[in-house]
């Protein structure tokens, strides 16, 4: 529990003037603490409070991501199985927020998912690229994978994902279905999604591979069945309904628990930009505001994104249909939280 200052963060300091003391000052700063508290009130009554792994996880993740060179974002949760596409909208706007923040800071970004989520994520990535063009923003791309049907396809998938780990130094999973201990992928109601989901977390979040390729792993989830939540498995099994069945087994450096995963994405995006500015030796007055304006959606832009996703057929995972809501909560609540997050970053 508490502050997750890993060896990898200290390795990021090599050759620079940042010291472990100043790293802790940034990670423990009230801005990042407030951004973390903002997303952990359990408005949806999921029962997440007992599984939150202490304070400082969002701060650690924000600092780490602010130092990234190239970032992979895993997302896509095809839990609305009777719909086409079956992709729920939670995690999608959050992935967009993280990706936009990263490319605004010059970090090349790759979004990965399953082919069954292509109808949502391929056009969303193109939408992001069109609205954030080079050279003002770094490149953003999308790649999807099919669930392997035999050992040969499994080996091919593993090799493709290891190649990604060789190129990228940070992997972020947000509302990405996580592999259970028995190798399945479960919805919150314990419905299997195994035939729909490619085991991306099996390799991109593999501890041995991450260490071998020096990759930092961050995860965002709101129920315990998401990739990277394996650090919290015992608490998930105890406190989340059917937690022993649905809990993810793959772990990460920083597991961020949020009331709604999109909100975790908002806070991580804002926290990453704020941390990036704090790490600069000569940041000018107003730079946080300028960076936020460039890297974080305005309320109008976020509404446009939401309507764009609705037009693609992206569903509310709780309501099971296209709706101006996320996880059963009216989207205006998300908009207010996004604005609060930006205000927290501007108050320092």
GROMACS .gro file of C-alpha atoms in nm:
model
  348
    1UNK     CA    1   0.000   0.000   0.000
    2UNK     CA    2   0.091   0.365  -0.034
    3UNK     CA    3   0.357   0.523  -0.250
    4UNK     CA    4   0.477   0.303  -0.532
    5UNK     CA    5   0.824   0.441  -0.609
    6UNK     CA    6   0.971   0.159  -0.813
    7UNK     CA    7   1.330   0.112  -0.922
    8UNK     CA    8   1.216   0.194  -1.274
    9UNK     CA    9   1.126   0.550  -1.175
   10UNK     CA   10   1.472   0.600  -1.027
   11UNK     CA   11   1.627   0.460  -1.344
   12UNK     CA   12   1.442   0.734  -1.534
   13UNK     CA   13   1.643   0.988  -1.334
   14UNK     CA   14   1.979   0.867  -1.462
   15UNK     CA   15   2.173   1.149  -1.622
   16UNK     CA   16   1.924   1.414  -1.510
   17UNK     CA   17   1.911   1.662  -1.226
   18UNK     CA   18   1.595   1.524  -1.068
   19UNK     CA   19   1.657   1.361  -0.730
   20UNK     CA   20   1.454   1.096  -0.546
   21UNK     CA   21   1.350   1.367  -0.299
   22UNK     CA   22   1.209   1.588  -0.573
   23UNK     CA   23   1.036   1.287  -0.730
   24UNK     CA   24   0.858   1.223  -0.401
   25UNK     CA   25   0.769   1.591  -0.376
   26UNK     CA   26   0.598   1.576  -0.715
   27UNK     CA   27   0.426   1.240  -0.655
   28UNK     CA   28   0.297   1.349  -0.311
   29UNK     CA   29   0.194   1.698  -0.426
   30UNK     CA   30  -0.164   1.801  -0.332
   31UNK     CA   31  -0.251   1.836  -0.702
   32UNK     CA   32  -0.193   1.466  -0.767
   33UNK     CA   33  -0.345   1.367  -0.434
   34UNK     CA   34  -0.663   1.560  -0.518
   35UNK     CA   35  -0.674   1.411  -0.868
   36UNK     CA   36  -0.657   1.065  -0.709
   37UNK     CA   37  -0.923   1.136  -0.445
   38UNK     CA   38  -1.151   1.286  -0.711
   39UNK     CA   39  -1.189   0.953  -0.891
   40UNK     CA   40  -1.227   0.722  -0.590
   41UNK     CA   41  -1.562   0.807  -0.431
   42UNK     CA   42  -1.751   0.505  -0.574
   43UNK     CA   43  -2.045   0.699  -0.718
   44UNK     CA   44  -2.159   0.385  -0.899
   45UNK     CA   45  -2.164   0.180  -0.577
   46UNK     CA   46  -1.934  -0.089  -0.717
   47UNK     CA   47  -1.780  -0.151  -0.375
   48UNK     CA   48  -1.434  -0.035  -0.482
   49UNK     CA   49  -1.334   0.146  -0.162
   50UNK     CA   50  -1.186  -0.162   0.012
   51UNK     CA   51  -0.973  -0.254  -0.291
   52UNK     CA   52  -0.807   0.088  -0.335
   53UNK     CA   53  -0.432   0.025  -0.279
   54UNK     CA   54  -0.354   0.331  -0.067
   55UNK     CA   55  -0.249   0.680  -0.170
   56UNK     CA   56   0.011   0.785  -0.422
   57UNK     CA   57  -0.058   0.537  -0.702
   58UNK     CA   58  -0.195   0.798  -0.940
   59UNK     CA   59   0.098   1.026  -0.854
   60UNK     CA   60   0.348   0.749  -0.925
   61UNK     CA   61   0.176   0.666  -1.255
   62UNK     CA   62   0.154   1.031  -1.360
   63UNK     CA   63   0.521   1.090  -1.292
   64UNK     CA   64   0.623   0.773  -1.473
   65UNK     CA   65   0.412   0.847  -1.779
   66UNK     CA   66   0.539   1.205  -1.793
   67UNK     CA   67   0.888   1.063  -1.856
   68UNK     CA   68   0.778   0.813  -2.124
   69UNK     CA   69   0.919   0.813  -2.474
   70UNK     CA   70   0.671   0.584  -2.653
   71UNK     CA   71   0.342   0.464  -2.504
   72UNK     CA   72   0.107   0.170  -2.566
   73UNK     CA   73  -0.255   0.200  -2.452
   74UNK     CA   74  -0.460  -0.118  -2.416
   75UNK     CA   75  -0.836  -0.073  -2.405
   76UNK     CA   76  -1.162  -0.222  -2.527
   77UNK     CA   77  -1.408  -0.422  -2.320
   78UNK     CA   78  -1.656  -0.616  -2.541
   79UNK     CA   79  -1.896  -0.692  -2.258
   80UNK     CA   80  -2.220  -0.591  -2.435
   81UNK     CA   81  -2.209  -0.925  -2.615
   82UNK     CA   82  -2.549  -0.902  -2.785
   83UNK     CA   83  -2.466  -0.572  -2.955
   84UNK     CA   84  -2.267  -0.494  -3.268
   85UNK     CA   85  -2.018  -0.363  -3.178
   86UNK     CA   86  -2.011  -0.513  -2.826
   87UNK     CA   87  -1.768  -0.244  -2.705
   88UNK     CA   88  -1.869  -0.053  -2.393
   89UNK     CA   89  -1.796   0.319  -2.379
   90UNK     CA   90  -1.615   0.322  -2.045
   91UNK     CA   91  -1.241   0.322  -2.102
   92UNK     CA   92  -1.270   0.457  -2.456
   93UNK     CA   93  -1.289   0.828  -2.373
   94UNK     CA   94  -1.030   0.768  -2.101
   95UNK     CA   95  -0.794   0.607  -2.352
   96UNK     CA   96  -0.852   0.903  -2.584
   97UNK     CA   97  -0.766   1.143  -2.299
   98UNK     CA   98  -0.443   0.960  -2.212
   99UNK     CA   99  -0.343   0.931  -2.577
  100UNK     CA  100  -0.410   1.299  -2.647
  101UNK     CA  101  -0.209   1.403  -2.342
  102UNK     CA  102   0.082   1.180  -2.448
  103UNK     CA  103   0.096   1.292  -2.811
  104UNK     CA  104   0.066   1.656  -2.700
  105UNK     CA  105   0.390   1.599  -2.506
  106UNK     CA  106   0.565   1.447  -2.806
  107UNK     CA  107   0.521   1.081  -2.704
  108UNK     CA  108   0.438   0.847  -2.992
  109UNK     CA  109   0.136   0.640  -2.895
  110UNK     CA  110  -0.006   0.305  -3.008
  111UNK     CA  111  -0.359   0.201  -2.912
  112UNK     CA  112  -0.416  -0.176  -2.913
  113UNK     CA  113  -0.728  -0.387  -2.877
  114UNK     CA  114  -0.922  -0.681  -3.022
  115UNK     CA  115  -1.051  -0.687  -3.378
  116UNK     CA  116  -1.405  -0.707  -3.245
  117UNK     CA  117  -1.357  -0.353  -3.112
  118UNK     CA  118  -1.236  -0.218  -3.449
  119UNK     CA  119  -1.566  -0.048  -3.533
  120UNK     CA  120  -1.513   0.185  -3.238
  121UNK     CA  121  -1.139   0.213  -3.184
  122UNK     CA  122  -1.016   0.240  -3.543
  123UNK     CA  123  -1.232   0.545  -3.626
  124UNK     CA  124  -1.172   0.691  -3.279
  125UNK     CA  125  -0.795   0.679  -3.334
  126UNK     CA  126  -0.836   0.838  -3.676
  127UNK     CA  127  -1.058   1.104  -3.517
  128UNK     CA  128  -0.784   1.177  -3.263
  129UNK     CA  129  -0.515   1.194  -3.531
  130UNK     CA  130  -0.722   1.433  -3.742
  131UNK     CA  131  -0.785   1.663  -3.448
  132UNK     CA  132  -0.424   1.649  -3.328
  133UNK     CA  133  -0.216   1.661  -3.647
  134UNK     CA  134   0.161   1.651  -3.691
  135UNK     CA  135   0.389   1.831  -3.634
  136UNK     CA  136   0.216   1.987  -3.332
  137UNK     CA  137   0.141   1.641  -3.193
  138UNK     CA  138   0.328   1.311  -3.205
  139UNK     CA  139   0.190   1.022  -3.409
  140UNK     CA  140  -0.091   0.800  -3.283
  141UNK     CA  141  -0.176   0.465  -3.442
  142UNK     CA  142  -0.412   0.173  -3.383
  143UNK     CA  143  -0.349  -0.201  -3.407
  144UNK     CA  144  -0.585  -0.487  -3.328
  145UNK     CA  145  -0.548  -0.861  -3.275
  146UNK     CA  146  -0.763  -1.174  -3.296
  147UNK     CA  147  -0.785  -1.434  -3.020
  148UNK     CA  148  -0.548  -1.718  -3.118
  149UNK     CA  149  -0.714  -2.042  -3.220
  150UNK     CA  150  -0.414  -2.274  -3.179
  151UNK     CA  151  -0.059  -2.287  -3.046
  152UNK     CA  152   0.089  -2.155  -3.369
  153UNK     CA  153  -0.135  -1.846  -3.361
  154UNK     CA  154  -0.056  -1.800  -2.992
  155UNK     CA  155   0.316  -1.799  -3.065
  156UNK     CA  156   0.266  -1.551  -3.349
  157UNK     CA  157   0.068  -1.321  -3.118
  158UNK     CA  158   0.334  -1.346  -2.848
  159UNK     CA  159   0.608  -1.256  -3.092
  160UNK     CA  160   0.414  -0.955  -3.220
  161UNK     CA  161   0.355  -0.828  -2.868
  162UNK     CA  162   0.716  -0.882  -2.762
  163UNK     CA  163   0.818  -0.673  -3.064
  164UNK     CA  164   0.594  -0.396  -2.929
  165UNK     CA  165   0.761  -0.423  -2.587
  166UNK     CA  166   1.099  -0.386  -2.754
  167UNK     CA  167   0.990  -0.055  -2.908
  168UNK     CA  168   0.770   0.104  -2.641
  169UNK     CA  169   0.870   0.182  -2.282
  170UNK     CA  170   0.531   0.235  -2.112
  171UNK     CA  171   0.210   0.032  -2.133
  172UNK     CA  172  -0.119   0.167  -1.997
  173UNK     CA  173  -0.431  -0.048  -1.972
  174UNK     CA  174  -0.763   0.126  -1.917
  175UNK     CA  175  -1.087  -0.069  -1.882
  176UNK     CA  176  -0.918  -0.354  -2.064
  177UNK     CA  177  -1.051  -0.702  -1.991
  178UNK     CA  178  -0.802  -0.894  -1.780
  179UNK     CA  179  -0.716  -1.262  -1.787
  180UNK     CA  180  -0.848  -1.460  -1.489
  181UNK     CA  181  -0.646  -1.727  -1.311
  182UNK     CA  182  -0.808  -1.997  -1.527
  183UNK     CA  183  -0.728  -1.813  -1.851
  184UNK     CA  184  -1.076  -1.674  -1.915
  185UNK     CA  185  -1.200  -1.314  -1.957
  186UNK     CA  186  -1.509  -1.227  -1.754
  187UNK     CA  187  -1.766  -0.949  -1.741
  188UNK     CA  188  -1.876  -0.815  -1.402
  189UNK     CA  189  -2.165  -1.063  -1.424
  190UNK     CA  190  -1.911  -1.344  -1.483
  191UNK     CA  191  -2.007  -1.396  -1.848
  192UNK     CA  192  -1.715  -1.531  -2.051
  193UNK     CA  193  -1.567  -1.316  -2.329
  194UNK     CA  194  -1.287  -1.559  -2.411
  195UNK     CA  195  -1.381  -1.600  -2.777
  196UNK     CA  196  -1.382  -1.223  -2.824
  197UNK     CA  197  -1.069  -1.113  -2.639
  198UNK     CA  198  -0.708  -1.151  -2.749
  199UNK     CA  199  -0.475  -1.219  -2.452
  200UNK     CA  200  -0.286  -0.892  -2.485
  201UNK     CA  201  -0.232  -0.854  -2.111
  202UNK     CA  202  -0.084  -1.202  -2.090
  203UNK     CA  203   0.224  -1.068  -2.267
  204UNK     CA  204   0.216  -0.687  -2.247
  205UNK     CA  205   0.169  -0.711  -1.869
  206UNK     CA  206   0.393  -1.011  -1.814
  207UNK     CA  207   0.627  -0.924  -1.529
  208UNK     CA  208   0.927  -1.111  -1.666
  209UNK     CA  209   0.892  -0.961  -2.014
  210UNK     CA  210   0.838  -0.613  -1.870
  211UNK     CA  211   1.156  -0.641  -1.664
  212UNK     CA  212   1.351  -0.781  -1.956
  213UNK     CA  213   1.247  -0.493  -2.183
  214UNK     CA  214   1.240  -0.223  -1.912
  215UNK     CA  215   0.870  -0.146  -1.960
  216UNK     CA  216   0.663   0.040  -1.701
  217UNK     CA  217   0.303  -0.084  -1.661
  218UNK     CA  218   0.002   0.121  -1.549
  219UNK     CA  219  -0.357  -0.003  -1.519
  220UNK     CA  220  -0.693   0.163  -1.462
  221UNK     CA  221  -1.001  -0.031  -1.358
  222UNK     CA  222  -1.326   0.005  -1.168
  223UNK     CA  223  -1.430  -0.350  -1.083
  224UNK     CA  224  -1.127  -0.574  -1.053
  225UNK     CA  225  -1.173  -0.773  -1.374
  226UNK     CA  226  -0.949  -0.540  -1.573
  227UNK     CA  227  -0.596  -0.606  -1.696
  228UNK     CA  228  -0.335  -0.512  -1.437
  229UNK     CA  229  -0.561  -0.544  -1.133
  230UNK     CA  230  -0.395  -0.870  -1.029
  231UNK     CA  231  -0.197  -0.685  -0.759
  232UNK     CA  232  -0.529  -0.645  -0.577
  233UNK     CA  233  -0.668  -0.991  -0.640
  234UNK     CA  234  -0.715  -1.095  -0.276
  235UNK     CA  235  -0.910  -0.778  -0.196
  236UNK     CA  236  -1.117  -0.813  -0.514
  237UNK     CA  237  -1.202  -1.173  -0.425
  238UNK     CA  238  -1.312  -1.063  -0.076
  239UNK     CA  239  -1.505  -0.743  -0.145
  240UNK     CA  240  -1.631  -0.745  -0.507
  241UNK     CA  241  -1.937  -0.959  -0.595
  242UNK     CA  242  -1.814  -1.279  -0.767
  243UNK     CA  243  -1.465  -1.133  -0.727
  244UNK     CA  244  -1.302  -1.474  -0.687
  245UNK     CA  245  -1.435  -1.567  -1.033
  246UNK     CA  246  -1.388  -1.244  -1.229
  247UNK     CA  247  -1.065  -1.105  -1.076
  248UNK     CA  248  -0.783  -1.039  -1.319
  249UNK     CA  249  -0.456  -1.223  -1.264
  250UNK     CA  250  -0.220  -0.992  -1.457
  251UNK     CA  251  -0.042  -0.728  -1.251
  252UNK     CA  252   0.136  -0.397  -1.307
  253UNK     CA  253   0.349  -0.130  -1.140
  254UNK     CA  254   0.062   0.111  -1.065
  255UNK     CA  255  -0.296  -0.024  -1.041
  256UNK     CA  256  -0.529   0.279  -1.035
  257UNK     CA  257  -0.876   0.204  -0.899
  258UNK     CA  258  -1.145   0.451  -1.009
  259UNK     CA  259  -1.520   0.491  -0.968
  260UNK     CA  260  -1.541   0.494  -1.348
  261UNK     CA  261  -1.241   0.398  -1.559
  262UNK     CA  262  -1.284   0.698  -1.791
  263UNK     CA  263  -1.242   0.921  -1.487
  264UNK     CA  264  -0.917   0.746  -1.404
  265UNK     CA  265  -0.808   0.822  -1.760
  266UNK     CA  266  -0.898   1.189  -1.717
  267UNK     CA  267  -0.699   1.220  -1.394
  268UNK     CA  268  -0.399   1.032  -1.531
  269UNK     CA  269  -0.396   1.250  -1.843
  270UNK     CA  270  -0.412   1.572  -1.641
  271UNK     CA  271  -0.162   1.438  -1.385
  272UNK     CA  272   0.081   1.339  -1.659
  273UNK     CA  273   0.078   1.687  -1.813
  274UNK     CA  274   0.110   1.855  -1.472
  275UNK     CA  275   0.400   1.624  -1.375
  276UNK     CA  276   0.572   1.688  -1.708
  277UNK     CA  277   0.572   2.062  -1.645
  278UNK     CA  278   0.704   2.018  -1.288
  279UNK     CA  279   0.996   1.811  -1.418
  280UNK     CA  280   1.113   2.084  -1.654
  281UNK     CA  281   1.407   2.294  -1.534
  282UNK     CA  282   1.263   2.615  -1.677
  283UNK     CA  283   0.886   2.603  -1.706
  284UNK     CA  284   0.738   2.944  -1.773
  285UNK     CA  285   0.440   3.102  -1.602
  286UNK     CA  286   0.117   2.968  -1.743
  287UNK     CA  287   0.277   2.659  -1.897
  288UNK     CA  288   0.042   2.419  -1.716
  289UNK     CA  289  -0.258   2.605  -1.858
  290UNK     CA  290  -0.108   2.606  -2.208
  291UNK     CA  291  -0.023   2.236  -2.192
  292UNK     CA  292  -0.370   2.148  -2.060
  293UNK     CA  293  -0.537   2.346  -2.335
  294UNK     CA  294  -0.336   2.157  -2.595
  295UNK     CA  295  -0.347   1.812  -2.438
  296UNK     CA  296  -0.688   1.784  -2.266
  297UNK     CA  297  -1.030   1.812  -2.427
  298UNK     CA  298  -1.247   2.112  -2.352
  299UNK     CA  299  -1.602   2.039  -2.239
  300UNK     CA  300  -1.725   2.104  -2.594
  301UNK     CA  301  -1.463   1.871  -2.741
  302UNK     CA  302  -1.551   1.598  -2.493
  303UNK     CA  303  -1.921   1.623  -2.581
  304UNK     CA  304  -1.828   1.598  -2.950
  305UNK     CA  305  -1.621   1.288  -2.876
  306UNK     CA  306  -1.906   1.128  -2.681
  307UNK     CA  307  -2.154   1.188  -2.963
  308UNK     CA  308  -1.901   1.052  -3.212
  309UNK     CA  309  -1.870   0.731  -3.005
  310UNK     CA  310  -2.247   0.702  -2.978
  311UNK     CA  311  -2.276   0.727  -3.356
  312UNK     CA  312  -2.032   0.436  -3.380
  313UNK     CA  313  -2.262   0.226  -3.161
  314UNK     CA  314  -2.048   0.235  -2.847
  315UNK     CA  315  -2.269   0.130  -2.553
  316UNK     CA  316  -2.310   0.206  -2.187
  317UNK     CA  317  -2.190  -0.119  -2.032
  318UNK     CA  318  -2.439  -0.104  -1.742
  319UNK     CA  319  -2.744  -0.003  -1.946
  320UNK     CA  320  -2.650  -0.231  -2.235
  321UNK     CA  321  -2.737   0.021  -2.504
  322UNK     CA  322  -2.618   0.338  -2.673
  323UNK     CA  323  -2.679   0.611  -2.418
  324UNK     CA  324  -2.553   0.956  -2.317
  325UNK     CA  325  -2.408   0.798  -2.006
  326UNK     CA  326  -2.113   0.591  -1.884
  327UNK     CA  327  -2.155   0.299  -1.642
  328UNK     CA  328  -2.515   0.407  -1.582
  329UNK     CA  329  -2.415   0.761  -1.481
  330UNK     CA  330  -2.527   1.060  -1.688
  331UNK     CA  331  -2.242   1.194  -1.901
  332UNK     CA  332  -2.278   1.542  -1.749
  333UNK     CA  333  -2.126   1.395  -1.432
  334UNK     CA  334  -1.818   1.296  -1.632
  335UNK     CA  335  -1.794   1.644  -1.783
  336UNK     CA  336  -1.803   1.807  -1.440
  337UNK     CA  337  -1.532   1.574  -1.312
  338UNK     CA  338  -1.309   1.650  -1.612
  339UNK     CA  339  -1.340   2.022  -1.545
  340UNK     CA  340  -1.260   1.969  -1.175
  341UNK     CA  341  -0.949   1.774  -1.268
  342UNK     CA  342  -0.823   2.058  -1.484
  343UNK     CA  343  -0.895   2.313  -1.210
  344UNK     CA  344  -0.692   2.108  -0.959
  345UNK     CA  345  -0.391   2.118  -1.192
  346UNK     CA  346  -0.423   2.494  -1.238
  347UNK     CA  347  -0.441   2.581  -0.869
  348UNK     CA  348  -0.075   2.503  -0.791
   0.00000   0.00000   0.00000
